[in-house]
JSON list of C-alpha atoms in Angstrom, two decimals:
[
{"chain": "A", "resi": 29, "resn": "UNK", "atom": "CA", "xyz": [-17.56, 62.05, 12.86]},
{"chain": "A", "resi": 30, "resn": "UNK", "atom": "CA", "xyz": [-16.55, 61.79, 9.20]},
{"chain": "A", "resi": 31, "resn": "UNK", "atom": "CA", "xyz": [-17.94, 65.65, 8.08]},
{"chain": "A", "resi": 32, "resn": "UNK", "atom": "CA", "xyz": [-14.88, 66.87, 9.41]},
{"chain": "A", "resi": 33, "resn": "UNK", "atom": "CA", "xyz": [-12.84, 64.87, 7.84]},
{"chain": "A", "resi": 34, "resn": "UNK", "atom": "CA", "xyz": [-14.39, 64.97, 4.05]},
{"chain": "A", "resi": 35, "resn": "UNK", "atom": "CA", "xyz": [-14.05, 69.21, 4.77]},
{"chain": "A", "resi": 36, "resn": "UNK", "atom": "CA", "xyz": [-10.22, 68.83, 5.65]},
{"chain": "A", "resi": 37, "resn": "UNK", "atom": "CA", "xyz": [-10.10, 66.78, 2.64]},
{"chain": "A", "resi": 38, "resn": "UNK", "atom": "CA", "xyz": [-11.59, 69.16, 0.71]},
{"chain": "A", "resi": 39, "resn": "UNK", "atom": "CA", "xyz": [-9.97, 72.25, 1.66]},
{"chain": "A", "resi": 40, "resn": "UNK", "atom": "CA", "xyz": [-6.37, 70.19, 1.72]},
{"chain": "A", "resi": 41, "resn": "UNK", "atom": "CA", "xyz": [-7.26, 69.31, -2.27]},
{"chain": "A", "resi": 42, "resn": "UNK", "atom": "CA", "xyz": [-8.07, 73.08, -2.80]},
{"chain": "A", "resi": 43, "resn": "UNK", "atom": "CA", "xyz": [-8.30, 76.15, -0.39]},
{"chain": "A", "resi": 44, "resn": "UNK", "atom": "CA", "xyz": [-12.22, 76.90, -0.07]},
{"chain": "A", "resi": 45, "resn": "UNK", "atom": "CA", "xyz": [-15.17, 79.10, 1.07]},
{"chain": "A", "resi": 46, "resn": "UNK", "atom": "CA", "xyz": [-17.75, 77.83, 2.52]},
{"chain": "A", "resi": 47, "resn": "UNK", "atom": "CA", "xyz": [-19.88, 78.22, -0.44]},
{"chain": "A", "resi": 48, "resn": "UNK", "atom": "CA", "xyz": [-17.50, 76.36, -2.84]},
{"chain": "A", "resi": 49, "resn": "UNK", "atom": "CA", "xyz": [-17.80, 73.80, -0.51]},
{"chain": "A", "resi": 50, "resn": "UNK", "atom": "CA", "xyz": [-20.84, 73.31, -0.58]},
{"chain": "A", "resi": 51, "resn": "UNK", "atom": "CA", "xyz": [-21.01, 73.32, -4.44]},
{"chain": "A", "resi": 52, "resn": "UNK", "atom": "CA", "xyz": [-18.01, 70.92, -4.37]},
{"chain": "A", "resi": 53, "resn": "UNK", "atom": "CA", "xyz": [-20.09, 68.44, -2.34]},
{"chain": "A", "resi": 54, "resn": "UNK", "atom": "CA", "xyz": [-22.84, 68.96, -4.74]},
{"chain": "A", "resi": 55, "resn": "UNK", "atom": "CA", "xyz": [-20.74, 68.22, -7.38]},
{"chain": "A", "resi": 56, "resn": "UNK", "atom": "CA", "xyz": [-18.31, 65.30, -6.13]},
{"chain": "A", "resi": 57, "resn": "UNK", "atom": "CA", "xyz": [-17.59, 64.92, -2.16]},
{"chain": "A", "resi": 58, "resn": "UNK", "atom": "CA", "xyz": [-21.39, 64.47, -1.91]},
{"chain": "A", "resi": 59, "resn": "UNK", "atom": "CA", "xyz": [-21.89, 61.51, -4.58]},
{"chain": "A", "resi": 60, "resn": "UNK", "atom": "CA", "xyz": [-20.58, 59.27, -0.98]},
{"chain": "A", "resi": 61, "resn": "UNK", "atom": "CA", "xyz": [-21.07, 62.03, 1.65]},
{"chain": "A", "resi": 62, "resn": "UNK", "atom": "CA", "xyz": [-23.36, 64.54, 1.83]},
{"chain": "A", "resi": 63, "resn": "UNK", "atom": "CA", "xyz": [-23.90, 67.36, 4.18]},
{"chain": "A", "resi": 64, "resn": "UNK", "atom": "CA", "xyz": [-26.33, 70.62, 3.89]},
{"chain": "A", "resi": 65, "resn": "UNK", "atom": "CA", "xyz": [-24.88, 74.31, 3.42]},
{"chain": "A", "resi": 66, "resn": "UNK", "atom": "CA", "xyz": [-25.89, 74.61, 7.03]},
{"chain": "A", "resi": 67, "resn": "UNK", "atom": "CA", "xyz": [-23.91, 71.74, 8.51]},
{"chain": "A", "resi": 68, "resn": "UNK", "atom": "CA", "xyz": [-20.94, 72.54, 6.57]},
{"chain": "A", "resi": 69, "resn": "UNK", "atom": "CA", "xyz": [-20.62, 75.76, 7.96]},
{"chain": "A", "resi": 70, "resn": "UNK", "atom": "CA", "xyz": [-21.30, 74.65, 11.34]},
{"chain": "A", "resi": 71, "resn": "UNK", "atom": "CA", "xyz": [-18.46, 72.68, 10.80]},
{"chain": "A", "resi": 72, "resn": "UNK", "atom": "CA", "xyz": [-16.44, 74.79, 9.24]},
{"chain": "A", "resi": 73, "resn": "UNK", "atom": "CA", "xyz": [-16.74, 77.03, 12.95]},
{"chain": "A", "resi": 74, "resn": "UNK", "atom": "CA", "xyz": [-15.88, 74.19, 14.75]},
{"chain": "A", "resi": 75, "resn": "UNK", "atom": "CA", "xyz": [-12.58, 73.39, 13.03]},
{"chain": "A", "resi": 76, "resn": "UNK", "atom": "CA", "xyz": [-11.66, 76.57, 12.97]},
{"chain": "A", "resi": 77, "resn": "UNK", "atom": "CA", "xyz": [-12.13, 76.88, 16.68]},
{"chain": "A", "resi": 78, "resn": "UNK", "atom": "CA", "xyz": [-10.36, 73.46, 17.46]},
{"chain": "A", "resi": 79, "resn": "UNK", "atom": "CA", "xyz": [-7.54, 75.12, 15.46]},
{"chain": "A", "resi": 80, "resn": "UNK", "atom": "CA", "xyz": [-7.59, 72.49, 12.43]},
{"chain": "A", "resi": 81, "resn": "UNK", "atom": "CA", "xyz": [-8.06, 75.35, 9.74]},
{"chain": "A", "resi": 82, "resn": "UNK", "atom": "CA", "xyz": [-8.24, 79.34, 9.35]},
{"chain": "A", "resi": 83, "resn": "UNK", "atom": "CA", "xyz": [-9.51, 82.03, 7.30]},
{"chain": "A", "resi": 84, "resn": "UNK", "atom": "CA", "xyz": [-7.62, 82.99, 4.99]},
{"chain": "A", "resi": 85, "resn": "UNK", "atom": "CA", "xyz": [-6.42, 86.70, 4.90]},
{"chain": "A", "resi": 86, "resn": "UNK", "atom": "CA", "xyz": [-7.91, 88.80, 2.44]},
{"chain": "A", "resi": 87, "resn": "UNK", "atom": "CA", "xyz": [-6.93, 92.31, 1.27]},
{"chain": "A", "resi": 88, "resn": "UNK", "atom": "CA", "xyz": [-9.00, 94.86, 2.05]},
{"chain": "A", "resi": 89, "resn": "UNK", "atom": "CA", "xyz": [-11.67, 93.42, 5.06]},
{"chain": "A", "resi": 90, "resn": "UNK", "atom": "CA", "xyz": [-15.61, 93.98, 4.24]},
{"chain": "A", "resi": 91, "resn": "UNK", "atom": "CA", "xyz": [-18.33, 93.15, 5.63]},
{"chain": "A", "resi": 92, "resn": "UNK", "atom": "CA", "xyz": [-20.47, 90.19, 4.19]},
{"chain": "A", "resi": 93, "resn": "UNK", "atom": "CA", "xyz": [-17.10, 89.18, 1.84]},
{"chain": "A", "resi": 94, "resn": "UNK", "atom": "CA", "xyz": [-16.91, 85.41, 1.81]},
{"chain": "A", "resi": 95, "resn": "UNK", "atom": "CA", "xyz": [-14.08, 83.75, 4.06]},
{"chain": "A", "resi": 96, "resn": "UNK", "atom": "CA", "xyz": [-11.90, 81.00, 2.15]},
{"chain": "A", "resi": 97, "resn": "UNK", "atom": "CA", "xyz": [-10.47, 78.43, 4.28]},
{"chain": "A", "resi": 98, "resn": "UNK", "atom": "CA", "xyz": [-7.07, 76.08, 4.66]},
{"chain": "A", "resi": 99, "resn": "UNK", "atom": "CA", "xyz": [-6.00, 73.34, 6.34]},
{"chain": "A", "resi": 100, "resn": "UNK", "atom": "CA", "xyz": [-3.69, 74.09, 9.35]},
{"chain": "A", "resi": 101, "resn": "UNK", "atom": "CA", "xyz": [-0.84, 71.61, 10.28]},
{"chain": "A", "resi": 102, "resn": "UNK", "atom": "CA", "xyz": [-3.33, 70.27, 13.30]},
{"chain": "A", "resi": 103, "resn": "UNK", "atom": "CA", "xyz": [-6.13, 69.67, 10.82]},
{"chain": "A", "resi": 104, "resn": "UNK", "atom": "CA", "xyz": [-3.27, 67.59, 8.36]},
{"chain": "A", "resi": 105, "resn": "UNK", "atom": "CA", "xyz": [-2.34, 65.58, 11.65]},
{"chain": "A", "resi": 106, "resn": "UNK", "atom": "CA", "xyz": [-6.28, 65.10, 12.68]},
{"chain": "A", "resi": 107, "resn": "UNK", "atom": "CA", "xyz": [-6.87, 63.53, 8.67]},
{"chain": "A", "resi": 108, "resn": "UNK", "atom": "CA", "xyz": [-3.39, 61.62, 8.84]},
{"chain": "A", "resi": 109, "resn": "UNK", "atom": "CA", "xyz": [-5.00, 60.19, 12.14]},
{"chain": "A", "resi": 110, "resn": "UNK", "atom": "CA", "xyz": [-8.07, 59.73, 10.94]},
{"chain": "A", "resi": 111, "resn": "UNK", "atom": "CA", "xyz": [-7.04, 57.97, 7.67]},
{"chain": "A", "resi": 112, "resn": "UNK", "atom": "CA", "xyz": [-4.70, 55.65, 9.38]},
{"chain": "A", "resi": 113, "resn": "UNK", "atom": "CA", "xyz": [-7.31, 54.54, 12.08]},
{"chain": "A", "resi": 114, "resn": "UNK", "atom": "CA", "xyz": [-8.93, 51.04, 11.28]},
{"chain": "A", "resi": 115, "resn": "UNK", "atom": "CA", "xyz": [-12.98, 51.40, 11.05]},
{"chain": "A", "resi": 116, "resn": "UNK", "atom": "CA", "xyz": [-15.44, 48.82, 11.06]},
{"chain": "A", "resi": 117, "resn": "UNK", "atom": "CA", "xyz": [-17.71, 48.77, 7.93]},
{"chain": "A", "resi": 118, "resn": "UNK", "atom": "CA", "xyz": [-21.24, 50.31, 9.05]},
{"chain": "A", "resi": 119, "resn": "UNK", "atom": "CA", "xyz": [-24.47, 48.04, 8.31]},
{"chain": "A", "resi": 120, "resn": "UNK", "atom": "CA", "xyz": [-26.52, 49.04, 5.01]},
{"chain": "A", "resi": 121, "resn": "UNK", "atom": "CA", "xyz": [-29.42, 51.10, 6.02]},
{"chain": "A", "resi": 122, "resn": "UNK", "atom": "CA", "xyz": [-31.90, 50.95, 3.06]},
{"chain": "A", "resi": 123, "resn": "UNK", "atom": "CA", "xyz": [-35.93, 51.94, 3.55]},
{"chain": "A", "resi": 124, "resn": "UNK", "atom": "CA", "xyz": [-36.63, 50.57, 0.03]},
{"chain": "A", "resi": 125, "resn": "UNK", "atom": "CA", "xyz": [-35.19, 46.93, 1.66]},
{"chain": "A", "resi": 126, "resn": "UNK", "atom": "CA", "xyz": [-37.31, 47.36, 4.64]},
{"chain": "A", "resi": 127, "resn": "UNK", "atom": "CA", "xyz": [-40.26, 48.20, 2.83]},
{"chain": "A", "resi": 128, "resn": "UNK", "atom": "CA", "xyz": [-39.52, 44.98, 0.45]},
{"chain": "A", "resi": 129, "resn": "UNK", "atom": "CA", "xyz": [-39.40, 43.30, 4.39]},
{"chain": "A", "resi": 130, "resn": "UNK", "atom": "CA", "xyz": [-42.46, 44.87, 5.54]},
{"chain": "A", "resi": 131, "resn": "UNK", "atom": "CA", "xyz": [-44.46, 44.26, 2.24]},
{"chain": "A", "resi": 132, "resn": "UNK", "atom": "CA", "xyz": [-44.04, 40.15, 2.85]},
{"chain": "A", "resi": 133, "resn": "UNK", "atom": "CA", "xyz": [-47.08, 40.55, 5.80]},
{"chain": "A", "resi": 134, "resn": "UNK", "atom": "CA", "xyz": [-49.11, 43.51, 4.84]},
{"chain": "A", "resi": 135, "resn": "UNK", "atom": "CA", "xyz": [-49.25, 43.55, 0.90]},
{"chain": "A", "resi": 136, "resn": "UNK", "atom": "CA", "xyz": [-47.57, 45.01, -2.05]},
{"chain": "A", "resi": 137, "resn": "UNK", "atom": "CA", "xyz": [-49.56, 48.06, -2.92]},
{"chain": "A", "resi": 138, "resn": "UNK", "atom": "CA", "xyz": [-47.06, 51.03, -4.40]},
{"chain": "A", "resi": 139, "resn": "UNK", "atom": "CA", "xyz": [-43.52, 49.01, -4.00]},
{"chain": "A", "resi": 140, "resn": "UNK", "atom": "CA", "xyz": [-43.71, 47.56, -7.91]},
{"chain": "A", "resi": 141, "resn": "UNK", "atom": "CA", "xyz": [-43.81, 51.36, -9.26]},
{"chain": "A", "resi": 142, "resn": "UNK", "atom": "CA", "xyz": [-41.28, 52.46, -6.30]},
{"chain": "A", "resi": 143, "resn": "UNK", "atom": "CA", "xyz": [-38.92, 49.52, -7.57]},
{"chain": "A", "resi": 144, "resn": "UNK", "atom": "CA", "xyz": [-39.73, 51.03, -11.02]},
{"chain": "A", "resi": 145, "resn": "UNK", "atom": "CA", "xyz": [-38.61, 54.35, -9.91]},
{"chain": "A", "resi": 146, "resn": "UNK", "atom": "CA", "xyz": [-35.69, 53.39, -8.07]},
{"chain": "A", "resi": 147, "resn": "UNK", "atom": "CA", "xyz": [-34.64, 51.47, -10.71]},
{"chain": "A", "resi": 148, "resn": "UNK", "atom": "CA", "xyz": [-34.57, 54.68, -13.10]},
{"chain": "A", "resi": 149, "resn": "UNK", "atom": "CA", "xyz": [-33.00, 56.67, -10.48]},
{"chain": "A", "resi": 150, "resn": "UNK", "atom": "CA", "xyz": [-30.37, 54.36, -10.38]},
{"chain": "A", "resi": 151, "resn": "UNK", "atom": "CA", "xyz": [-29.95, 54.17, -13.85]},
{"chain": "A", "resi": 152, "resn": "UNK", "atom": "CA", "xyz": [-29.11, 57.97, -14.57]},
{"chain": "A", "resi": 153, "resn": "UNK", "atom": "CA", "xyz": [-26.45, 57.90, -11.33]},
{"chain": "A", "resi": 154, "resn": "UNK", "atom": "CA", "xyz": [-24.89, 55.19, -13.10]},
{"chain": "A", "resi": 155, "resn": "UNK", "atom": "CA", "xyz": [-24.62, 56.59, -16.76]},
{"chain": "A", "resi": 156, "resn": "UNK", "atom": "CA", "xyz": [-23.06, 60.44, -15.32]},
{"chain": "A", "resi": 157, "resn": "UNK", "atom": "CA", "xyz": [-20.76, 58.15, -13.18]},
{"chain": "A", "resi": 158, "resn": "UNK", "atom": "CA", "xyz": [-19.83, 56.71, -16.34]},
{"chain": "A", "resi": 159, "resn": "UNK", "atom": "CA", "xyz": [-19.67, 60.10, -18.26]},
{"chain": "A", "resi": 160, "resn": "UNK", "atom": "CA", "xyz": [-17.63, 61.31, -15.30]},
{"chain": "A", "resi": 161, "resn": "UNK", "atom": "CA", "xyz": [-14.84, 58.35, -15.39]},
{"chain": "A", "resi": 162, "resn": "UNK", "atom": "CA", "xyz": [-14.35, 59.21, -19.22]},
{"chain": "A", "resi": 163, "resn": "UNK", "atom": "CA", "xyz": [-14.08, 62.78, -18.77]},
{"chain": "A", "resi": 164, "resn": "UNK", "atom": "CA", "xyz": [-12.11, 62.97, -16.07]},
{"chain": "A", "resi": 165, "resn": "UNK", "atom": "CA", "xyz": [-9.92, 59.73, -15.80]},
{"chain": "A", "resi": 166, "resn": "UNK", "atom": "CA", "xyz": [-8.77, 59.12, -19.63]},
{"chain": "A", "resi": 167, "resn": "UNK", "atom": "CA", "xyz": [-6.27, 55.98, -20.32]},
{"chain": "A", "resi": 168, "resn": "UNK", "atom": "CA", "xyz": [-2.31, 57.18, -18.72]},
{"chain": "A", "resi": 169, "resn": "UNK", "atom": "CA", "xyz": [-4.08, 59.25, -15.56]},
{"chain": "A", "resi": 170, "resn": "UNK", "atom": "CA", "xyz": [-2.29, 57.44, -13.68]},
{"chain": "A", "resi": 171, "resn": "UNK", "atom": "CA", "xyz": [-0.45, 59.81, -10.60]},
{"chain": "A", "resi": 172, "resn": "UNK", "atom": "CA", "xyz": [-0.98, 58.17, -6.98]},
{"chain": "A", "resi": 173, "resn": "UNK", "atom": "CA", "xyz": [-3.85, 60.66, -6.24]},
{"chain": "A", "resi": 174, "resn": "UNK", "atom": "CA", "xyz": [-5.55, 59.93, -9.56]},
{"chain": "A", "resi": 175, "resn": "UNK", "atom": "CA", "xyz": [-5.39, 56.36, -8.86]},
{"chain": "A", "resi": 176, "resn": "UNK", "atom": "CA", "xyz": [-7.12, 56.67, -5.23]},
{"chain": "A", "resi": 177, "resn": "UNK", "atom": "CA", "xyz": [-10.07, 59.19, -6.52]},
{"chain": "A", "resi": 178, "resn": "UNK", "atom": "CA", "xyz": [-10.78, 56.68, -9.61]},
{"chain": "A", "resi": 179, "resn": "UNK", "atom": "CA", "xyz": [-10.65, 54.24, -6.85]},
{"chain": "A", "resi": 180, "resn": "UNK", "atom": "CA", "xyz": [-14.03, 56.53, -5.33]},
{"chain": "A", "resi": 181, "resn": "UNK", "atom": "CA", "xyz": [-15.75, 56.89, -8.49]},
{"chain": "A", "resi": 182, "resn": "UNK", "atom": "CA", "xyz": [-15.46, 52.92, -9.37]},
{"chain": "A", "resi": 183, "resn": "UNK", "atom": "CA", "xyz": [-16.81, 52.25, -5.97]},
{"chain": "A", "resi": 184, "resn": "UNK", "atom": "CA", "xyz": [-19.51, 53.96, -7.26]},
{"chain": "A", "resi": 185, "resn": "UNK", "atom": "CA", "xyz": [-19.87, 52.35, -10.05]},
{"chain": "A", "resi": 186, "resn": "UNK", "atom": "CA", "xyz": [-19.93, 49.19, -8.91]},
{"chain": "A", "resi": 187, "resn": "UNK", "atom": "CA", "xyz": [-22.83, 50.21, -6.25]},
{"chain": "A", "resi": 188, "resn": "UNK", "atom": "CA", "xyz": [-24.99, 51.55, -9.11]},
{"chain": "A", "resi": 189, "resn": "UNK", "atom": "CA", "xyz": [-24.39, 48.53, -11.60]},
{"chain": "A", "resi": 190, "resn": "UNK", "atom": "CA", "xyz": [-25.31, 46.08, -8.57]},
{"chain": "A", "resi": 191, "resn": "UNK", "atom": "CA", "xyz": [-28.39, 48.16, -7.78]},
{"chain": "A", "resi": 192, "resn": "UNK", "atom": "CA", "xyz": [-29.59, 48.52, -11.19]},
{"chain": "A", "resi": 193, "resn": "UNK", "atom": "CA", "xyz": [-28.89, 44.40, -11.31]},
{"chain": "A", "resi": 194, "resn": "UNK", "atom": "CA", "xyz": [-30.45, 43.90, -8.29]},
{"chain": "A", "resi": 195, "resn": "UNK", "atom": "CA", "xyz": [-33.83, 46.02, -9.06]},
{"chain": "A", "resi": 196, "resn": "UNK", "atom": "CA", "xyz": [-33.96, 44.44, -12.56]},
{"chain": "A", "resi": 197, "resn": "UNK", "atom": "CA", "xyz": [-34.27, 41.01, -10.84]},
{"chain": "A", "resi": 198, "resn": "UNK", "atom": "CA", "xyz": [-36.37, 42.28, -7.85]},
{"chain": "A", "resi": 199, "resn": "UNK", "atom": "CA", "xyz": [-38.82, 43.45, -10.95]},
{"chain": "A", "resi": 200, "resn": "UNK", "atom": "CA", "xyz": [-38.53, 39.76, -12.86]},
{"chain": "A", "resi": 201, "resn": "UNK", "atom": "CA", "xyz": [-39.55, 38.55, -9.06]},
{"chain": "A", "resi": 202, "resn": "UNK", "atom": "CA", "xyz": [-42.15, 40.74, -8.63]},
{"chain": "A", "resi": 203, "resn": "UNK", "atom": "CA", "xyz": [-43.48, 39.96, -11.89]},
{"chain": "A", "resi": 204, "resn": "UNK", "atom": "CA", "xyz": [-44.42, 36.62, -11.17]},
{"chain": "A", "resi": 205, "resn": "UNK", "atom": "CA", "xyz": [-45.48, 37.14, -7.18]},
{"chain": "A", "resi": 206, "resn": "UNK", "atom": "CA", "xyz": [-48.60, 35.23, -7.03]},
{"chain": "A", "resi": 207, "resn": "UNK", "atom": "CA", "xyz": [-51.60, 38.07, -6.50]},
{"chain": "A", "resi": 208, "resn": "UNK", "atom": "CA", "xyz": [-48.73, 40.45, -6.83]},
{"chain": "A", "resi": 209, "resn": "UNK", "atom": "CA", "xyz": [-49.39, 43.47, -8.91]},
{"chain": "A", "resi": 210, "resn": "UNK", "atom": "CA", "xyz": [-47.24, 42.42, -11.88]},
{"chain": "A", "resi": 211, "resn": "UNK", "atom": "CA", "xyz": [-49.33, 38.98, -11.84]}
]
């Protein structure tokens, strides 16, 4: 249910095609939700037939030239809705947990390089999160909106620092499994 509503955000922060949307969600949106180019524009159809958003007119019609969207009033009203509504938090899905789970009664063959890898991974998402709060939220950013996106990119900064944490100490663990493969 939430695709929708990260498009209407995105098109309310900047009128978009369906393209720059998807390279927005590449580039930002996605970092918390991500969608395909496909799904996007499937969506994009659908809230443009429910009447939430439109095409913007362009000057001289062609065929194959790339629509750019905005938010209608009914899309503004579906979002205020939306944002106002009280959701539950969802339970963490994780395969890398499960596998941890599964490897207690059948072995721990490949999960001390995965952790390795993971561990990396999580790493590099941390440091261009970092890079990203510098460049783009310097000391006196401080307007509402500011405030609420910096809000975003902490979350996910605090998600990567307690994953890198975590997978650091899962390794020290790991390390001293008896039989293990770091024994």
């Amino acid at each position: 249910m939430s695709l929708p509503h990260a498009i209407l955000t995105a098109l309310l922060e900047k009128p978009s095609s369906g393209l720059e949307l998807t390279r927005r969600f590449d580039r930002s949106i996605g970092y918390f939700w991500s969608a395909t180019h496909q799904q996007i524009y499937r969506e994009l159809g659908r809230l443009e037939a429910e009447g939430h958003i439109r095409a913007l007119p362009t000057e001289q019609p062609a065929r194959g030239q790339k629509k750019s969207y905005e938010v209608l009033p009914a899309g503004r009203a579906e979002l205020q809705r939306w944002t106002a509504a009280a959701q539950d938090p969802r339970p963490h899905r994780d395969t890398l947990l499960l596998r941890m789970r599964a490897a207690a009664v059948v072995g721990t063959e490949g999960i001390e390089a995965d952790l390795r890898r993971h561990l990396a991974l999580h790493q590099r998402q941390l440091a261009e999160y970092e890079e990203i709060e510098k460049r783009d939220f310097p000391p006196g950013r401080d307007s509402a909106q500011d405030r609420l996106r910096h809000l975003v990119l902490r979350a996910g900064i605090d998600l990567e620092t307690f994953w890198t944490q975590w997978l650091a100490h899962a390794l020290e663990e790991f390390a001293e499994l008896p039989g293990g493969e770091g024994a």
